[in-house]
CSV table of C-alpha atoms in Angstrom, one decimal:
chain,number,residue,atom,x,y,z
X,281,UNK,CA,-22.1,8.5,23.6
X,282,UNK,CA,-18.5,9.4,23.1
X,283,UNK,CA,-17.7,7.1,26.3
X,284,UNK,CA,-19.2,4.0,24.6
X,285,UNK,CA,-17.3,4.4,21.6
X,286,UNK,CA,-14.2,4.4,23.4
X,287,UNK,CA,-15.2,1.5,24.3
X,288,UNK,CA,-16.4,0.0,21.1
X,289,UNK,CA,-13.2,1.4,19.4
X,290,UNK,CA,-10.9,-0.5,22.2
X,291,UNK,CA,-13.5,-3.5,21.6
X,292,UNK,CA,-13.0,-3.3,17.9
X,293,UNK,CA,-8.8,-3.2,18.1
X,294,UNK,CA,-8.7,-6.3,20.3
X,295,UNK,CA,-6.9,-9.2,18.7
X,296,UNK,CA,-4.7,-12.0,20.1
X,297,UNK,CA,-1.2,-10.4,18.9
X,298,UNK,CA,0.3,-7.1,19.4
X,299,UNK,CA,2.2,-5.6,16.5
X,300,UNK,CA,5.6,-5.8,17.0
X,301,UNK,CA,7.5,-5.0,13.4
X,302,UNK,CA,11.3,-5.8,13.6
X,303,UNK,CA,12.7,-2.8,14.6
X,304,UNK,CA,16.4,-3.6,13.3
X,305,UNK,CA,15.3,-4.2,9.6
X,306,UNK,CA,12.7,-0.4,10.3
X,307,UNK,CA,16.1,1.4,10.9
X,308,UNK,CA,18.1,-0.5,8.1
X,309,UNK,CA,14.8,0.8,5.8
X,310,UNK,CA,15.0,4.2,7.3
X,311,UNK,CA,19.1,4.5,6.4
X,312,UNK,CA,18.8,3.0,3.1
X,313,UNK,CA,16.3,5.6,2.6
X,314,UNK,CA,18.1,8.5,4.1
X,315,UNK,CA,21.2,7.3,2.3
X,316,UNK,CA,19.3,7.7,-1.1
X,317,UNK,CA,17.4,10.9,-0.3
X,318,UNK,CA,21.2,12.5,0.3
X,319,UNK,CA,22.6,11.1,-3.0
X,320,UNK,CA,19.4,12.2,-5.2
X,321,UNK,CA,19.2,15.6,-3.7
X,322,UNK,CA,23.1,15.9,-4.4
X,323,UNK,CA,22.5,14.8,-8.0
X,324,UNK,CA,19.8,16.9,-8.2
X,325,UNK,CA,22.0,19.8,-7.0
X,326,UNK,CA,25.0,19.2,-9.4
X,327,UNK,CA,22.2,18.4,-12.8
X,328,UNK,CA,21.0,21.7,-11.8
X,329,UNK,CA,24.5,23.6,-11.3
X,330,UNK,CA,25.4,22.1,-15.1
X,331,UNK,CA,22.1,22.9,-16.4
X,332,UNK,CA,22.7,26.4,-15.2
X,333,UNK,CA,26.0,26.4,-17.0
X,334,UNK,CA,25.0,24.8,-20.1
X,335,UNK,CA,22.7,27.5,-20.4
X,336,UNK,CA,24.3,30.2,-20.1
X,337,UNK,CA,26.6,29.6,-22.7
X,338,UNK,CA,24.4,28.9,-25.1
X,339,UNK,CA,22.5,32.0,-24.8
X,340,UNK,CA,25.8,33.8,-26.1
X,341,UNK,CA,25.6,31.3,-29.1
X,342,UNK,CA,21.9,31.6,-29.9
X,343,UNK,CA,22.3,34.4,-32.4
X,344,UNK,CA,25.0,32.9,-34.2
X,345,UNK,CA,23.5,29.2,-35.1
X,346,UNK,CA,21.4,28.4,-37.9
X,347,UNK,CA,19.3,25.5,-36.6
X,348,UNK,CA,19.8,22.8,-39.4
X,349,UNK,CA,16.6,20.7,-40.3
X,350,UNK,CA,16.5,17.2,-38.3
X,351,UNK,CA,15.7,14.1,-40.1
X,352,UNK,CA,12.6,12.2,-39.3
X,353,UNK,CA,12.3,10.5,-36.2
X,354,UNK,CA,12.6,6.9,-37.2
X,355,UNK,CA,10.9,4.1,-35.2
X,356,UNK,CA,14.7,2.8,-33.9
X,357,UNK,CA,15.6,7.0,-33.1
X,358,UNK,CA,12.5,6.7,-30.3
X,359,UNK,CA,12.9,5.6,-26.3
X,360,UNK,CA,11.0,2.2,-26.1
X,361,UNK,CA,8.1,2.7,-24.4
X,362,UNK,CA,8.1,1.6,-21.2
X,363,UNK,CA,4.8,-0.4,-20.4
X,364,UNK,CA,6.0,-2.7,-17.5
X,365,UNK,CA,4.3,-1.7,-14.4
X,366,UNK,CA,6.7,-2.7,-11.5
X,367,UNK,CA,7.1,-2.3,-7.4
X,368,UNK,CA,9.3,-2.9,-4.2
X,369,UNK,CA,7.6,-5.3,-1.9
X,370,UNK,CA,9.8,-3.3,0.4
X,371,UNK,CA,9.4,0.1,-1.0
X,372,UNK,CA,6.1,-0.2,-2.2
X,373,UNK,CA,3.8,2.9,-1.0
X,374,UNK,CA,6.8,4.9,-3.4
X,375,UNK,CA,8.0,2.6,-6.1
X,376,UNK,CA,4.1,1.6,-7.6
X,377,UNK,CA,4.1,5.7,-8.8
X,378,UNK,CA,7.5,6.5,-9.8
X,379,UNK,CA,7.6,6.3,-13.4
X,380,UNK,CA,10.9,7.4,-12.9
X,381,UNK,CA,12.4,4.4,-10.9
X,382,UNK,CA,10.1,2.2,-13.1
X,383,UNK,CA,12.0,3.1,-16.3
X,384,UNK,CA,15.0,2.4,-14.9
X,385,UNK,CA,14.3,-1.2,-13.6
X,386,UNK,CA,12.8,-1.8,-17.1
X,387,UNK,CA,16.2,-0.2,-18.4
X,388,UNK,CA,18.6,-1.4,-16.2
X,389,UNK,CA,17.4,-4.6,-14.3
X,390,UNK,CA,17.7,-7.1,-16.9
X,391,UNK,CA,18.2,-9.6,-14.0
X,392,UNK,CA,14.7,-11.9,-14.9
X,393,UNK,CA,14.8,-14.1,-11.2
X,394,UNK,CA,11.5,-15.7,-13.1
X,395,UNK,CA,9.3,-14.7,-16.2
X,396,UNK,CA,6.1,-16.0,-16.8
X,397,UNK,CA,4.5,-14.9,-20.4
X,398,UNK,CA,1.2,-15.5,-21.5
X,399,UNK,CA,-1.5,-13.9,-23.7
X,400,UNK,CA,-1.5,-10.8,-21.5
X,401,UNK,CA,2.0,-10.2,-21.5
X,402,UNK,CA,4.6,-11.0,-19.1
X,403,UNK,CA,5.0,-11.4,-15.3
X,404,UNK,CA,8.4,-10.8,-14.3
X,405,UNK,CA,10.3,-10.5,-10.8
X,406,UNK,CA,13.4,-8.7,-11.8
X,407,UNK,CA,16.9,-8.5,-9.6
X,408,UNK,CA,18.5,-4.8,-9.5
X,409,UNK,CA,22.1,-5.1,-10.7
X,410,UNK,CA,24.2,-5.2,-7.6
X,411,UNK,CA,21.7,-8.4,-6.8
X,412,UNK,CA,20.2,-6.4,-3.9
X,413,UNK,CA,17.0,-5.5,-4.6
X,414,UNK,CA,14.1,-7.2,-6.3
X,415,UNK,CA,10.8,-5.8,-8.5
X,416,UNK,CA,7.6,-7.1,-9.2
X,417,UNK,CA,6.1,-6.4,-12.8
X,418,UNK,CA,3.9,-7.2,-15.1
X,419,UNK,CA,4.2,-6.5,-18.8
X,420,UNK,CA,2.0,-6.7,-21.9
X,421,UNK,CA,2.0,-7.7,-25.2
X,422,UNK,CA,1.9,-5.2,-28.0
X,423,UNK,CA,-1.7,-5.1,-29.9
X,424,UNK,CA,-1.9,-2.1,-32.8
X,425,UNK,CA,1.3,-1.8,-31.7
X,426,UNK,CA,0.4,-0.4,-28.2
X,427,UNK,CA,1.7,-3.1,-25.5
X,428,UNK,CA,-0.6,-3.7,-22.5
X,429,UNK,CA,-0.1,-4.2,-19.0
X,430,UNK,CA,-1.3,-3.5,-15.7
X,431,UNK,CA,-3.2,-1.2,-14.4
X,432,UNK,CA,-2.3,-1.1,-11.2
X,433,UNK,CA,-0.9,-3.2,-8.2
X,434,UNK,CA,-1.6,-3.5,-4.6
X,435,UNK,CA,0.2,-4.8,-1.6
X,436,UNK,CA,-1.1,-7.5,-0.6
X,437,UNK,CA,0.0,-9.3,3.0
X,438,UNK,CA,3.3,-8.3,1.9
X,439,UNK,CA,4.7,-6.0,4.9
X,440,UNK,CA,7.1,-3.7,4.2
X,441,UNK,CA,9.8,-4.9,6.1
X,442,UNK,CA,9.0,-7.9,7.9
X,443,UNK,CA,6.0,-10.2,6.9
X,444,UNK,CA,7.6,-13.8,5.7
X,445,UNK,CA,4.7,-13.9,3.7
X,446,UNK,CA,4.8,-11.5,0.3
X,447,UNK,CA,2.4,-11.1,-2.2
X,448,UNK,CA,1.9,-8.2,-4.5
X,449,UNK,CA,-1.0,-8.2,-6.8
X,450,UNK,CA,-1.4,-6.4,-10.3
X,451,UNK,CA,-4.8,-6.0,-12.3
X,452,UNK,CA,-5.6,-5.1,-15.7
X,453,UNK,CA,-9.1,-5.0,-17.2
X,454,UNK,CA,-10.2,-7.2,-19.9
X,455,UNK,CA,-13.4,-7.1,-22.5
X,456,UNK,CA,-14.6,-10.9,-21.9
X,457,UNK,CA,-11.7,-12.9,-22.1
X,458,UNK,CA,-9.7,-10.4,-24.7
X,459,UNK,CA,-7.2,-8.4,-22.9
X,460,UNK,CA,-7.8,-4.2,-23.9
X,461,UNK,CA,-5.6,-1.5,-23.8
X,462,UNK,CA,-4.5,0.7,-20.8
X,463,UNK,CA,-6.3,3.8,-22.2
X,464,UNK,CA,-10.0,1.7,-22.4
X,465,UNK,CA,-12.7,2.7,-19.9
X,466,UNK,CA,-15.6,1.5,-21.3
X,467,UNK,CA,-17.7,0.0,-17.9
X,468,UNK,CA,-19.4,-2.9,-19.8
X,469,UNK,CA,-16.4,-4.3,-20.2
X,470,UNK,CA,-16.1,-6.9,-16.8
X,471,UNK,CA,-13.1,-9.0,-17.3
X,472,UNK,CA,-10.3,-8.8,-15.0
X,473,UNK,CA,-6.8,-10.2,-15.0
X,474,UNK,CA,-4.6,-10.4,-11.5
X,475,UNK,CA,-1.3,-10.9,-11.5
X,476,UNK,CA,0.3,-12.4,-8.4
X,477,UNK,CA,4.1,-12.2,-7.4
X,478,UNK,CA,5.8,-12.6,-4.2
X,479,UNK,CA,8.9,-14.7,-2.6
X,480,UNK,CA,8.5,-17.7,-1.6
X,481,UNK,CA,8.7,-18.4,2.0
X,482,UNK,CA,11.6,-20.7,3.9
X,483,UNK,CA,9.8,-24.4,3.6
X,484,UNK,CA,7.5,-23.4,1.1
X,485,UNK,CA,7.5,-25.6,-2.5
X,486,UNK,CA,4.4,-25.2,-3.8
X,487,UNK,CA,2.1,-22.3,-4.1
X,488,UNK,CA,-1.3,-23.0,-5.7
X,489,UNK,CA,-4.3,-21.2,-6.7
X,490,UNK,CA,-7.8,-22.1,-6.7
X,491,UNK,CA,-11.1,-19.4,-7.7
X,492,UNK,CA,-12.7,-17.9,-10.5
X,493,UNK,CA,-13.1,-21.7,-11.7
X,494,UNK,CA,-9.5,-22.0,-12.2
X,495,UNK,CA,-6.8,-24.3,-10.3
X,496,UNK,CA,-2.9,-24.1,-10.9
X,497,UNK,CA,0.1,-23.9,-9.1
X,498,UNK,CA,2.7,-20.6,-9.3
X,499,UNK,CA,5.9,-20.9,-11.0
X,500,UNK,CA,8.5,-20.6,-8.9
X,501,UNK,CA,12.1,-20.2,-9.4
X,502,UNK,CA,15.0,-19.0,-7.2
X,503,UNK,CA,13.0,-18.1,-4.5
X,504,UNK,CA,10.4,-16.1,-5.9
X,505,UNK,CA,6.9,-16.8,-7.7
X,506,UNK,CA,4.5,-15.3,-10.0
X,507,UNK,CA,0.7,-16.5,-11.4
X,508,UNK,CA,-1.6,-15.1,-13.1
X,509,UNK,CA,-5.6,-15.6,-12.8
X,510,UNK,CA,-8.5,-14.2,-15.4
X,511,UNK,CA,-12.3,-14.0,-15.2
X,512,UNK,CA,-14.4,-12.7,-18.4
X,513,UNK,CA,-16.2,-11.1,-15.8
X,514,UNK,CA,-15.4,-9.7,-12.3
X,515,UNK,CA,-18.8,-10.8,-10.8
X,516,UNK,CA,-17.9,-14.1,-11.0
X,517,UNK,CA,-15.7,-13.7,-7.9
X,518,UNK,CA,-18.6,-13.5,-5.8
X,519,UNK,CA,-19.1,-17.3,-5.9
X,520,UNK,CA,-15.9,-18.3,-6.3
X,521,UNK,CA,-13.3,-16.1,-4.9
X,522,UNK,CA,-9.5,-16.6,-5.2
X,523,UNK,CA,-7.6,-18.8,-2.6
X,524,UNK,CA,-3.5,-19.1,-2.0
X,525,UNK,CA,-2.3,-21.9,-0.5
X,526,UNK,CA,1.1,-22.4,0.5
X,527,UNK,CA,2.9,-26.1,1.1
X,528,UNK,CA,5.8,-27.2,2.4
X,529,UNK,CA,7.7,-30.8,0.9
X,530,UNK,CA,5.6,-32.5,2.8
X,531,UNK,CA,2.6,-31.8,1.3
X,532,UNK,CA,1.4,-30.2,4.5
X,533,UNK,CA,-0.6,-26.7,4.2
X,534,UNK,CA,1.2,-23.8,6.1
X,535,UNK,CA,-0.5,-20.8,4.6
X,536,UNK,CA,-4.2,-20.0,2.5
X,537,UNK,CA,-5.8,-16.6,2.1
X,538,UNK,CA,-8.2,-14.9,0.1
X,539,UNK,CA,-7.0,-12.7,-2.2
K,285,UNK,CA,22.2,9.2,12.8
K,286,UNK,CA,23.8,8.7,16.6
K,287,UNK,CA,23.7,6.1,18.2
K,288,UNK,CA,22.0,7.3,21.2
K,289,UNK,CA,19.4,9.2,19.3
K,290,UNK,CA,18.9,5.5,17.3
K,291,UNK,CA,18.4,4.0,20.5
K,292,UNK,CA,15.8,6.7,21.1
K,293,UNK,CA,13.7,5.9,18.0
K,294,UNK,CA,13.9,1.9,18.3
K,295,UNK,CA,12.4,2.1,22.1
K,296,UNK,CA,10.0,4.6,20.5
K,297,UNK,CA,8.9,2.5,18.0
K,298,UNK,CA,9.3,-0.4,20.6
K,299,UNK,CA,6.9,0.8,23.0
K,300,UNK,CA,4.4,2.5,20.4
K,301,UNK,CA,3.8,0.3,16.9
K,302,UNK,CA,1.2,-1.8,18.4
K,303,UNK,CA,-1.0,1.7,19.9
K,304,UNK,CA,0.0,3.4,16.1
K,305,UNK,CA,-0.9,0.6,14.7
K,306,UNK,CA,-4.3,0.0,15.8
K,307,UNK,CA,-5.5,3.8,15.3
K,308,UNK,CA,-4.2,2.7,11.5
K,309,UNK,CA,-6.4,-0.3,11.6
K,310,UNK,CA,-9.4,2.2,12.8
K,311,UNK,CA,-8.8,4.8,9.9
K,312,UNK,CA,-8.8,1.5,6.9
K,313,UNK,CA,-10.3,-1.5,8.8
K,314,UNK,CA,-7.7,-4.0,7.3
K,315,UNK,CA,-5.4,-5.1,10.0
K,316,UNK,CA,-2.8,-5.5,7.0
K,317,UNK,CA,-3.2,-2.6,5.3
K,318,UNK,CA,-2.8,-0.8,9.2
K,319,UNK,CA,0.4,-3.0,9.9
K,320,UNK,CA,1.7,-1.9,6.3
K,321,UNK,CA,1.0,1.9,6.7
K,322,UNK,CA,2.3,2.1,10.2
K,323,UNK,CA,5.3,0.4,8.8
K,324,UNK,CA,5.7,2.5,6.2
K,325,UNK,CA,5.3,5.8,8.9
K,326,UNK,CA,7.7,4.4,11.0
K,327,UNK,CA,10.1,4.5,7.9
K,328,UNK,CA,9.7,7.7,7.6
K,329,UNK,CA,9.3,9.2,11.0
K,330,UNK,CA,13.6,7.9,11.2
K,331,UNK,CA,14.3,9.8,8.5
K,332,UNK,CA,13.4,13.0,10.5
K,333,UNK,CA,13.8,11.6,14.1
K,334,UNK,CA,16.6,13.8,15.1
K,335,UNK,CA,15.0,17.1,14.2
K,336,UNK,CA,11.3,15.7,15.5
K,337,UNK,CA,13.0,14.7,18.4
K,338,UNK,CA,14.5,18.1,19.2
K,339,UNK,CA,11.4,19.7,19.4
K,340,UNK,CA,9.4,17.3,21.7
K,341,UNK,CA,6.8,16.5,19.3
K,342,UNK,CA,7.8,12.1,18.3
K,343,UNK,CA,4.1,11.2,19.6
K,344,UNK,CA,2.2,14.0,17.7
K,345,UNK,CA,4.1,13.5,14.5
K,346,UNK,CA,4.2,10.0,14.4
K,347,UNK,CA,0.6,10.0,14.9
K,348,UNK,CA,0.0,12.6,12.2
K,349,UNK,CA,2.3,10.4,9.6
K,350,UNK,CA,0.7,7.6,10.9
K,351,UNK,CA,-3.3,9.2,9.5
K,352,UNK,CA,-1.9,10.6,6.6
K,353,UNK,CA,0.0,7.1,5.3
K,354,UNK,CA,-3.7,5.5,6.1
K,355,UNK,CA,-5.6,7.4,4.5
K,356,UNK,CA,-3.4,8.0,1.7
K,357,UNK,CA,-3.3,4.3,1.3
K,358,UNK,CA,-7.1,4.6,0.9
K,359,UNK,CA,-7.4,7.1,-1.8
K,360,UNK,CA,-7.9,5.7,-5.7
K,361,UNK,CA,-4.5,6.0,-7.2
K,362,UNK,CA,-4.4,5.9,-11.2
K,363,UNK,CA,-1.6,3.2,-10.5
K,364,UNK,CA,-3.0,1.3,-7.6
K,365,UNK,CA,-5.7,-1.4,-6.9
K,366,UNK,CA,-9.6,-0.4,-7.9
K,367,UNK,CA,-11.0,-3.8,-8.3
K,368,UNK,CA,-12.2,-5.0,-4.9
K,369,UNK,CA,-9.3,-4.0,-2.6
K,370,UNK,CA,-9.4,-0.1,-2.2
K,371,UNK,CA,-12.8,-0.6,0.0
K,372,UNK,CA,-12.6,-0.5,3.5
K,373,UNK,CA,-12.7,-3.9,5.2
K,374,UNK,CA,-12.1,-5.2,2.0
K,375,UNK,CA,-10.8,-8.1,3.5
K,376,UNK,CA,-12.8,-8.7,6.3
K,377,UNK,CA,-16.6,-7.9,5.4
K,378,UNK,CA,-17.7,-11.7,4.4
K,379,UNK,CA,-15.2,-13.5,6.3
K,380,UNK,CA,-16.6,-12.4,9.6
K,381,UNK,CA,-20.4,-13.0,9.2
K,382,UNK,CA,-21.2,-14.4,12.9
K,383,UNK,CA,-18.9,-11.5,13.8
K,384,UNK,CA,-21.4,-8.9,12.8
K,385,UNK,CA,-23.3,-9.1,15.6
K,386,UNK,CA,-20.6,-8.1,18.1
K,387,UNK,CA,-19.9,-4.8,19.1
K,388,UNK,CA,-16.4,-4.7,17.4
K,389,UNK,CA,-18.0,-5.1,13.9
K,390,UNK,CA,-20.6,-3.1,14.7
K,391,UNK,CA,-18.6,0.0,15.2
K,392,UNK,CA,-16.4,-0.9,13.1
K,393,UNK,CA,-19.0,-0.8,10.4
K,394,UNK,CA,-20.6,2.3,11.6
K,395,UNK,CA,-17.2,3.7,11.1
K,396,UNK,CA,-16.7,2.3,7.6
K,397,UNK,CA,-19.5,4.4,6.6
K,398,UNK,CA,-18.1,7.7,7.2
K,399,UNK,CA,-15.8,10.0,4.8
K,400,UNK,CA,-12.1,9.4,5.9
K,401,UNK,CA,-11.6,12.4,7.2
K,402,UNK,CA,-15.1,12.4,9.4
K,403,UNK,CA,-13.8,9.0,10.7
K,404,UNK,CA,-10.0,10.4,11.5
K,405,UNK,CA,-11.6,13.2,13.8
K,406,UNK,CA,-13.4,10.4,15.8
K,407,UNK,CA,-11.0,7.7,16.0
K,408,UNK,CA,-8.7,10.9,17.4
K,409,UNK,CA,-10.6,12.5,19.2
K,410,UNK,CA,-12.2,9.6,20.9
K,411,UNK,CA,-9.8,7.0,20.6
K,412,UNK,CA,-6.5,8.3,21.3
K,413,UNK,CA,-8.3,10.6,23.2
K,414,UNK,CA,-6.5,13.8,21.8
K,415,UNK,CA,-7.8,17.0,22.2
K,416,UNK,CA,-9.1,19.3,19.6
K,417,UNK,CA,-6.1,21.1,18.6
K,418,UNK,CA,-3.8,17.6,18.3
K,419,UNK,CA,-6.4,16.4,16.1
K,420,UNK,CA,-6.0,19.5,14.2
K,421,UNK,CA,-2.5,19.2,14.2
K,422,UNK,CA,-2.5,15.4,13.1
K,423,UNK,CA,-5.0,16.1,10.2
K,424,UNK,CA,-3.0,19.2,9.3
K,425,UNK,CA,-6.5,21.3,9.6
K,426,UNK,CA,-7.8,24.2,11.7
K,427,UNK,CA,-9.6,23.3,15.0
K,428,UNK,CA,-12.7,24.5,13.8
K,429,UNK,CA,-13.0,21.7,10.8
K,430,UNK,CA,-12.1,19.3,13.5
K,431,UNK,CA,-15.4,20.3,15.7
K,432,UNK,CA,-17.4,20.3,12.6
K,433,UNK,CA,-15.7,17.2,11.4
K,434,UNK,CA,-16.7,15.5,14.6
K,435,UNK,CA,-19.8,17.1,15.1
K,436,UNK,CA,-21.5,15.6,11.6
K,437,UNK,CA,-19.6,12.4,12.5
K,438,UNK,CA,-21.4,11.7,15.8
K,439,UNK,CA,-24.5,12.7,14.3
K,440,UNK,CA,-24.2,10.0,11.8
K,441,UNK,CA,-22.9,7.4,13.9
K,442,UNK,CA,-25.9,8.2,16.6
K,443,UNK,CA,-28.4,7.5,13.6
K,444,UNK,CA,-26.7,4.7,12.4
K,445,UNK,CA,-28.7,1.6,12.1
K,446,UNK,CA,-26.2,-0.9,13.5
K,447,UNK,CA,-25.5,1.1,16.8
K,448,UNK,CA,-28.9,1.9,17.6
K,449,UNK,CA,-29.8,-1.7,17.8
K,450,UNK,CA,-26.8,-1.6,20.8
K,451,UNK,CA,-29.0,-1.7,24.0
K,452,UNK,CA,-26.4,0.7,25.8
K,453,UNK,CA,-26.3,3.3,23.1
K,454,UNK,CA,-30.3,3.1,22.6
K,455,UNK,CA,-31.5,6.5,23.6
K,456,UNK,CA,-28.1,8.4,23.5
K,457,UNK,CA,-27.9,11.8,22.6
C-alpha cells in the first residue's frame, strides 16, 4: 500500500504553479526579525540587571519604612483596558497572541489609516509611528461597562510576505443579532460577526461583499480596507456563504473568493 | 549575517519552498494556509541559518519547522479562528465536488481524517520518503512513536471507505 500512496500523495500536491515566495522580501523578514529579537533580549538583559539593583537596595530599607495607606484606586488611577484585538498581516503567526505587542499598538499607534465603527465596535487598521508597519483590529463597544471585541482572527489569503492579495478576518460571537461579551460561552447562542481588513491591491477601487443575505462594498481609505458582515445565526452560511470581489476603475472583476 | 552564507539560504529556499511547501499543504489541506506556514518557517529557519548550516542539518530542520508551523497553525488557539476555518480543507471541501472522485481528493480525504500527528508520520514517512529516525527527528519524538504513529495510521487509511473503493488499493494489505 505504502507505494500507492506515494503516489496518491504526489497525485494530491499536483497543481499548475510551483511556490515560489520572493525570496528578497523572506530575508528582509528574517533581518527585521533578527534585528528585534537582539534589541528585546538586550532590553531584557538591562530590565533585569536594574531590577536586580533596585532590589537590592531596597531590601536594606525594608525594616526602616512604614508602608503608608494608599488611597482608593479611582477609575482615572486604572490602565484602560485594552480590548482591541489586533495583527501583522506580515507578522501574523506572532502578533495575533502577544498581548504584549497588542497593548502597545493600542497605546502607541494612534495612526487610524481607516476606522469603521458600528454597533459592535470598531474596525480599525492602525499605522505604527515611524509609518512603517500597519495592524489590523477590531474593537468593541463598552456594554456594563465591559467593551467587546473579537474573539479571534485568522489569516486569510494574506501571505506573509508576498501575496498582493491581504485579508485578515476577525470573529466575535453574537446571541441573535445582539453582540455578547468576550467571556460568554453559552452554545445556543449562533450569531456570528466577521470582521474583514486587508490592503487594497494596485488597480483595485472597490471591494464588495455579498453572503449571509447582505451586499456592501468595504471602506477604503489610503490604501487599506475594512468590512464587517453579521448573521444571527452561523448556519445560515451554508446557503449563502460570503464572497469578496475585487474591481478595478473599470468595473472589471480581478479577484472573488469565498471567505 | 554574510553575505555568502545569505546567498546559501536564498538558493536554499530557492530550490526547496515549492517541495516544503507541498508536505505543508499535506499536513493542513489548504494550499494557503501551506504557502503561509512554509513562509512563516522560512522566516524563521534565517534566523538560525548560520548555526543550522554549520552542522549539516538545513533539509532536516527546515522540514521539522516546516511540520511544527503546520500543525501549530492547526491547533484551536483562544485568540485564533474557531468558526469554520480551523478544519482541515476548510477551504476546499465544497468547492471541489466533481473533484471527489479523483484520487487526489480521495487521499487527501483519507488523510483529513487522521489525528495530526498520525497524518505527519505518513506524509514523512511516505511522502518525503524519510526514514524512521528523520521522522522522529522532524516530529521531535522517539522512533518508536513514529512506528506506532504509522502503524495505526495505515491501518486506518487501509479501512478507509474512500480508498477501498480505489480499484488498485482494493485487496491491499
Amino acid at each position: 500500500m505504502t507505494g500507492e500512496l506515494k503516489t496518491l500523495m504526489d497525485q494530491a500536491t499536483e497543481r499548475g504553479t510551483s511556490f515560489a515566495p520572493d525570496v528578497t522580501e523572506l530575508v528582509a523578514a528574517g533581518r527585521h526579525r533578527t534585528r528585534r529579537r537582539r534589541v528585546m533580549l538586550s532590553a531584557a538583559t538591562a530590565v533585569g540587571t536594574a531590577t536586580a539593583v533596585v532590589a537590592v537596595l531596597l531590601v536594606g530599607r525594608i525594616g526602616a519604612t512604614r508602608t503608608e495607606p494608599l488611597p482608593a484606586a479611582t477609575a482615572a488611577d486604572r490602565p484602560a483596558a485594552i480590548t482591541d484585538l489586533c495583527a501583522k498581516s506580515d507578522d501574523f503567526f506572532r502578533t495575533a497572541n502577544d498581548d504584549a505587542w497588542r497593548r502597545q499598538v493600542v497605546t502607541n499607534w494612534t495612526d487610524k489609516v481607516v476606522e469603521v465603527t458600528d454597533a459592535d465596535g470598531a474596525m480599525t487598521v492602525r499605522r505604527s509611528p515611524d509609518g512603517s508597519q500597519y495592524a489590523y483590529c477590531v474593537a468593541g463597544v463598552p456594554i456594563q461597562g465591559q467593551p467587546l471585541g473579537g474573539f479571534g482572527s485568522a489569516l486569510l489569503n494574506v501571505g506573509i510576505v508576498t501575496r498582493g492579495y491581504q485579508i485578515q478576518r476577525y470573529w466575535s460571537l453574537a446571541c441573535g443579532n445582539a453582540p455578547v461579551e468576550r467571556s460568554y460561552k453559552q452554545s445556543s447562542c449562533r450569531g456570528v460577526r466577521y470582521s474583514y481588513a486587508g490592503r487594497v491591491p494596485e488597480g483595485v477601487t472597490r471591494i464588495a461583499f455579498t453572503g449571509l443575505g447582505q451586499r456592501a462594498d468595504a471602506a477604503i481609505k489610503d490604501g487599506y480596507w475594512v468590512h464587517r458582515v453579521y448573521t444571527d445565526d452561523i448556519r445560515n452560511s451554508d446557503p449563502d456563504p460570503i464572497y469578496i470581489s475585487m474591481y478595478d476603475a473599470s468595473g472589471k472583476q480581478v479577484f472573488k473568493e469565498r471567505y | 549575517m554574510r553575505p555568502e552564507t545569505e546567498q546559501d539560504y536564498v538558493e536554499f529556499v530557492t530550490h526547496h519552498a515549492n517541495s516544503l511547501c507541498r508536505t505543508a499543504y499535506l499536513l493542513c489541506g489548504d494550499w494557503r494556509r501551506a504557502e503561509d506556514a512554509t513562509q512563516e518557517a522560512l522566516i524563521r529557519l534565517y534566523r538560525v541559518w548560520g548555526r543550522i548550516q554549520r552542522k549539516g542539518a538545513v533539509g532536516a530542520y527546515a522540514r521539522k519547522v516546516v511540520v511544527s508551523t503546520t500543525l501549530d497553525a492547526l491547533r484551536r488557539k483562544s485568540s485564533q479562528e474557531v468558526v469554520g476555518g480551523d478544519e482541515y480543507f476548510a477551504n476546499e471541501a465544497e468547492a471541489d465536488v466533481l473533484g471527489v472522485l479523483e484520487n487526489r481528493m480521495v487521499i487527501t480525504k483519507a488523510l483529513a481524517e487522521l489525528p495530526p500527528r498520525q497524518r505527519a508520520c505518513v506524509v514523512l514517512r511516505y511522502f518525503d520518503e524519510l526514514s524512521v529516525d528523520e521522522t522522529a527527528i522532524a516530529l521531535d519524538c522517539r522512533p518508536g512513536t513514529v512506528k506506532s504513529q504509522t502503524l495505526r495510521a495505515l491501518e486506518k487509511l487501509r479501512t478507509h471507505p474512500s480508498l477501498a473503493e480505489l480499484s488498485d488499493l482494493v485487496g491491499i494489505k
